[in-house]
CSV table of C-alpha atoms in Angstrom, one decimal:
chain,number,residue,atom,x,y,z
A,26,MET,CA,-74.8,-22.2,58.5
A,27,THR,CA,-74.4,-26.1,58.2
A,28,ILE,CA,-76.9,-28.1,56.6
A,29,ALA,CA,-74.9,-31.0,54.8
A,30,LYS,CA,-74.4,-34.0,56.9
A,31,VAL,CA,-70.7,-34.5,56.0
A,32,ASN,CA,-67.9,-35.3,58.2
A,33,PRO,CA,-64.6,-33.7,56.7
A,34,ASP,CA,-62.5,-36.0,59.0
A,35,ILE,CA,-63.4,-39.0,57.2
A,36,LEU,CA,-63.1,-37.7,53.5
A,37,SER,CA,-60.5,-39.2,51.3
A,38,SER,CA,-58.9,-37.1,48.5
A,39,GLY,CA,-60.1,-37.7,44.9
A,40,SER,CA,-61.2,-36.4,41.6
A,41,PHE,CA,-64.7,-35.9,40.2
A,42,LEU,CA,-63.6,-38.1,37.2
A,43,ASP,CA,-63.4,-41.1,39.7
A,44,ILE,CA,-67.1,-41.4,39.3
A,45,PHE,CA,-66.4,-43.2,35.9
A,46,ASN,CA,-64.6,-46.0,38.0
A,47,THR,CA,-67.8,-47.0,39.7
A,48,GLU,CA,-70.4,-49.2,38.1
A,49,ASP,CA,-73.2,-47.0,39.6
A,50,LEU,CA,-71.7,-43.5,38.8
A,51,LEU,CA,-71.3,-42.7,42.7
A,52,LEU,CA,-68.9,-40.8,44.6
A,53,LYS,CA,-69.1,-40.8,48.4
A,54,ASN,CA,-66.9,-39.7,51.4
A,55,LYS,CA,-64.7,-37.5,48.8
A,56,LEU,CA,-62.9,-34.3,49.1
A,57,ILE,CA,-62.6,-32.9,45.6
A,58,GLU,CA,-60.4,-29.8,45.1
A,59,ASN,CA,-58.9,-27.4,42.5
A,60,GLU,CA,-60.4,-29.3,39.5
A,61,PHE,CA,-61.2,-28.3,36.0
A,62,ASP,CA,-63.7,-30.7,34.7
A,63,GLU,CA,-65.4,-28.8,31.9
A,64,GLU,CA,-67.9,-30.2,29.3
A,65,GLN,CA,-68.5,-33.6,31.0
A,66,GLN,CA,-71.3,-35.8,29.8
A,67,ILE,CA,-72.8,-37.9,32.5
A,68,GLU,CA,-76.3,-39.3,32.9
A,69,HIS,CA,-77.5,-39.7,36.3
A,70,PRO,CA,-74.5,-39.5,38.4
A,71,PHE,CA,-74.8,-39.8,42.3
A,72,VAL,CA,-72.5,-37.8,44.8
A,73,GLU,CA,-73.1,-38.2,48.5
A,74,GLN,CA,-71.4,-36.9,51.9
A,75,SER,CA,-68.8,-35.0,49.9
A,76,ILE,CA,-66.9,-31.5,49.8
A,77,PHE,CA,-66.1,-29.9,46.4
A,78,ASN,CA,-63.6,-26.7,46.8
A,79,HIS,CA,-62.8,-24.8,43.6
A,80,VAL,CA,-64.2,-27.2,41.2
A,81,THR,CA,-65.2,-26.0,37.7
A,82,LEU,CA,-67.7,-28.1,35.7
A,83,THR,CA,-68.9,-25.4,33.3
A,84,LYS,CA,-70.8,-26.4,30.1
A,85,SER,CA,-71.1,-30.1,31.4
A,86,SER,CA,-74.4,-32.0,31.0
A,87,LEU,CA,-75.1,-33.8,34.3
A,88,TYR,CA,-78.7,-35.0,33.7
A,89,LYS,CA,-80.5,-36.3,36.5
A,90,PHE,CA,-77.6,-35.3,38.8
A,91,GLU,CA,-78.4,-36.6,42.4
A,92,ALA,CA,-76.3,-34.9,45.2
A,93,THR,CA,-77.1,-35.7,49.1
A,94,ASP,CA,-75.2,-33.9,51.8
A,95,VAL,CA,-72.6,-32.3,49.6
A,96,VAL,CA,-71.0,-28.9,50.2
A,97,PHE,CA,-69.8,-26.9,47.0
A,98,ASN,CA,-67.5,-24.1,47.8
A,99,ASN,CA,-66.4,-21.7,45.2
A,100,CYS,CA,-67.5,-24.0,42.4
A,101,ASP,CA,-68.4,-22.9,38.7
A,102,PHE,CA,-71.6,-24.8,37.3
A,103,SER,CA,-72.1,-22.1,34.6
A,104,ASN,CA,-74.0,-23.1,31.6
A,105,CYS,CA,-74.3,-26.7,33.0
A,106,ASN,CA,-77.3,-28.8,32.3
A,107,LEU,CA,-78.6,-30.2,35.5
A,108,GLU,CA,-82.2,-30.9,34.4
A,109,GLU,CA,-84.1,-33.2,36.7
A,110,ALA,CA,-81.4,-32.9,39.1
A,111,VAL,CA,-81.9,-33.9,42.9
A,112,PHE,CA,-80.3,-31.9,45.6
A,113,LEU,CA,-80.9,-33.0,49.2
A,114,ARG,CA,-79.2,-31.1,52.2
A,115,CYS,CA,-76.6,-29.3,49.9
A,116,GLU,CA,-74.6,-26.0,50.4
A,117,PHE,CA,-73.6,-23.9,47.6
A,118,ASN,CA,-71.3,-21.1,48.7
A,119,ASN,CA,-69.8,-18.6,46.6
A,120,CYS,CA,-70.8,-20.6,43.6
A,121,LYS,CA,-71.1,-19.5,40.0
A,122,MET,CA,-74.2,-20.9,38.4
A,123,LEU,CA,-74.6,-18.4,35.5
A,124,GLY,CA,-77.3,-19.9,32.9
A,125,ILE,CA,-77.6,-23.3,34.7
A,126,ASN,CA,-80.3,-25.3,33.6
A,127,LEU,CA,-82.3,-26.7,36.7
A,128,ASN,CA,-85.7,-27.3,35.1
A,129,ASN,CA,-87.5,-30.2,36.6
A,130,ALA,CA,-85.5,-30.5,39.5
A,131,TYR,CA,-86.2,-31.3,43.2
A,132,ILE,CA,-84.4,-29.1,45.5
A,133,SER,CA,-84.9,-29.7,49.4
A,134,THR,CA,-83.2,-28.3,52.4
A,135,CYS,CA,-80.4,-26.5,50.6
A,136,ILE,CA,-78.7,-23.1,51.1
A,137,PHE,CA,-77.3,-20.8,48.1
A,138,ASP,CA,-75.3,-18.4,49.9
A,139,HIS,CA,-73.3,-15.5,48.0
A,140,SER,CA,-73.8,-17.4,44.6
A,141,ILE,CA,-74.7,-16.2,41.3
A,142,LEU,CA,-77.7,-17.7,39.3
A,143,ASP,CA,-78.1,-14.9,36.7
A,144,LEU,CA,-79.9,-16.2,33.6
A,145,ALA,CA,-80.6,-19.4,35.0
A,146,SER,CA,-83.4,-21.7,34.1
A,147,ILE,CA,-85.3,-22.9,37.3
A,148,ASN,CA,-88.6,-23.9,36.0
A,149,HIS,CA,-91.0,-26.5,37.2
A,150,VAL,CA,-89.1,-27.1,40.2
A,151,GLN,CA,-90.2,-28.3,43.6
A,152,ILE,CA,-88.2,-26.1,46.0
A,153,LYS,CA,-88.4,-27.0,49.8
A,154,HIS,CA,-87.0,-25.5,53.0
A,155,CYS,CA,-84.4,-23.8,51.1
A,156,GLN,CA,-82.6,-20.4,51.7
A,157,PHE,CA,-81.2,-18.0,49.1
A,158,LEU,CA,-78.8,-15.6,51.0
A,159,GLU,CA,-77.1,-12.7,49.4
A,160,SER,CA,-77.3,-14.3,46.0
A,161,SER,CA,-78.1,-13.0,42.5
A,162,LEU,CA,-81.0,-14.4,40.5
A,163,GLN,CA,-81.5,-11.8,37.8
A,164,ASP,CA,-83.1,-12.4,34.6
A,165,VAL,CA,-83.9,-16.1,35.8
A,166,GLY,CA,-86.8,-18.2,34.6
A,167,PHE,CA,-88.7,-19.1,37.8
A,168,THR,CA,-92.0,-20.3,36.6
A,169,ASP,CA,-94.5,-22.9,37.5
A,170,ASN,CA,-92.6,-23.8,40.6
A,171,LYS,CA,-93.8,-25.2,43.9
A,172,LEU,CA,-92.3,-23.3,46.9
A,173,THR,CA,-92.5,-24.6,50.4
A,174,LYS,CA,-90.7,-22.8,53.3
A,175,THR,CA,-88.4,-21.2,51.4
A,176,THR,CA,-86.8,-17.7,51.9
A,177,PHE,CA,-85.0,-15.2,50.1
A,178,THR,CA,-82.6,-12.6,51.9
A,179,ASP,CA,-80.6,-9.8,50.6
A,180,CYS,CA,-80.9,-11.2,47.0
A,181,GLN,CA,-80.7,-9.5,43.6
A,182,LEU,CA,-84.1,-10.5,41.9
A,183,ASN,CA,-84.3,-8.1,39.2
A,184,GLN,CA,-86.3,-9.4,36.1
A,185,ILE,CA,-86.9,-12.6,37.6
A,186,SER,CA,-90.0,-14.4,36.0
A,187,THR,CA,-92.4,-16.0,38.3
A,188,TYR,CA,-95.3,-16.9,36.0
A,189,GLY,CA,-97.2,-19.7,37.5
A,190,THR,CA,-95.2,-19.9,40.8
A,191,SER,CA,-97.4,-18.8,43.8
A,192,LEU,CA,-95.4,-16.2,45.9
A,193,LYS,CA,-98.1,-16.2,48.7
A,194,GLY,CA,-96.6,-15.6,52.0
A,195,LEU,CA,-93.0,-15.1,50.5
A,196,ASP,CA,-91.1,-12.2,52.1
A,197,LEU,CA,-89.2,-10.3,49.4
A,198,SER,CA,-88.9,-7.1,51.4
A,199,LEU,CA,-85.3,-7.6,52.1
A,200,ASN,CA,-84.3,-8.2,48.6
A,201,SER,CA,-83.7,-5.8,45.6
A,202,PHE,CA,-85.5,-5.7,42.1
A,203,GLU,CA,-86.8,-3.0,39.9
A,204,LEU,CA,-89.1,-5.3,37.8
A,205,ILE,CA,-90.5,-8.7,38.4
A,206,GLU,CA,-92.1,-10.6,35.5
A,207,ALA,CA,-95.1,-12.1,37.0
A,208,ASP,CA,-99.1,-12.5,36.8
A,209,PHE,CA,-101.6,-11.5,39.2
A,210,ALA,CA,-101.9,-15.0,40.7
A,211,SER,CA,-98.3,-15.4,41.2
A,212,LEU,CA,-98.2,-12.1,43.1
A,213,ARG,CA,-101.2,-12.6,45.3
A,214,GLY,CA,-100.0,-12.5,49.0
A,215,VAL,CA,-96.4,-11.6,48.4
A,216,ILE,CA,-94.9,-9.6,51.0
A,217,VAL,CA,-93.0,-6.5,49.8
A,218,ASN,CA,-91.7,-3.2,51.3
A,219,GLU,CA,-93.2,0.2,50.4
A,220,GLN,CA,-90.8,1.0,47.5
A,221,GLN,CA,-91.4,-2.6,46.0
A,222,ALA,CA,-95.2,-2.1,46.4
A,223,ALA,CA,-95.1,1.1,44.3
A,224,LEU,CA,-93.1,-0.5,41.7
A,225,LEU,CA,-95.5,-3.4,41.3
A,226,ALA,CA,-98.6,-1.0,41.3
A,227,ALA,CA,-97.2,1.0,38.6
A,228,ARG,CA,-96.2,-2.0,36.6
A,229,TYR,CA,-99.3,-4.2,36.9
A,230,LEU,CA,-102.0,-1.7,38.1
A,231,ASN,CA,-101.0,1.6,36.3
A,232,ILE,CA,-101.2,3.1,39.7
A,233,ASN,CA,-98.5,5.7,40.8
A,234,LEU,CA,-98.3,6.3,44.6
A,235,SER,CA,-98.3,9.8,46.1
A,236,TYR,CA,-96.0,10.6,48.9
């Protein structure tokens, strides 16, 4: 599924580090490929209408990173600090985002497809019109978030923590988990399958279902 409004035919090859050559820390219409740019320290960088293929940014601090119409393919953001980031119409395909910090971010009209976000901090985040497809969000902090028209399909959600995040109307029935850390308010109105209902009843109501 294509969401990012980027035309590959007009992109010019470049390096992520070219961002330091611009006064406003902006990369636009760039194709960035096969780079290892670990442990970068950049405050409020901008990337627009670009494609990143096989780019490694592990342990980087990209505070207030803003990305609009960007496709990230097979990129590694593990242990990055992207606090207060803004992602608009971005695609994350087969990306590794272990332990990423996305606290206080704004994420709108994005896809996370076959990506790994285990141990991530995704708290106090506005998530609108997003899709999580066949991705792993295990042991993720997912508290005090505001979800709008966001879906999870075939995802691993074991031990995700959703305190303060309303899951009302969210369909988790096609996802996998053995435990969700939550409060009653966050679980109210969530849609689950029979097995998941039994797990939640046993955990939070001390009710064991008989079949």
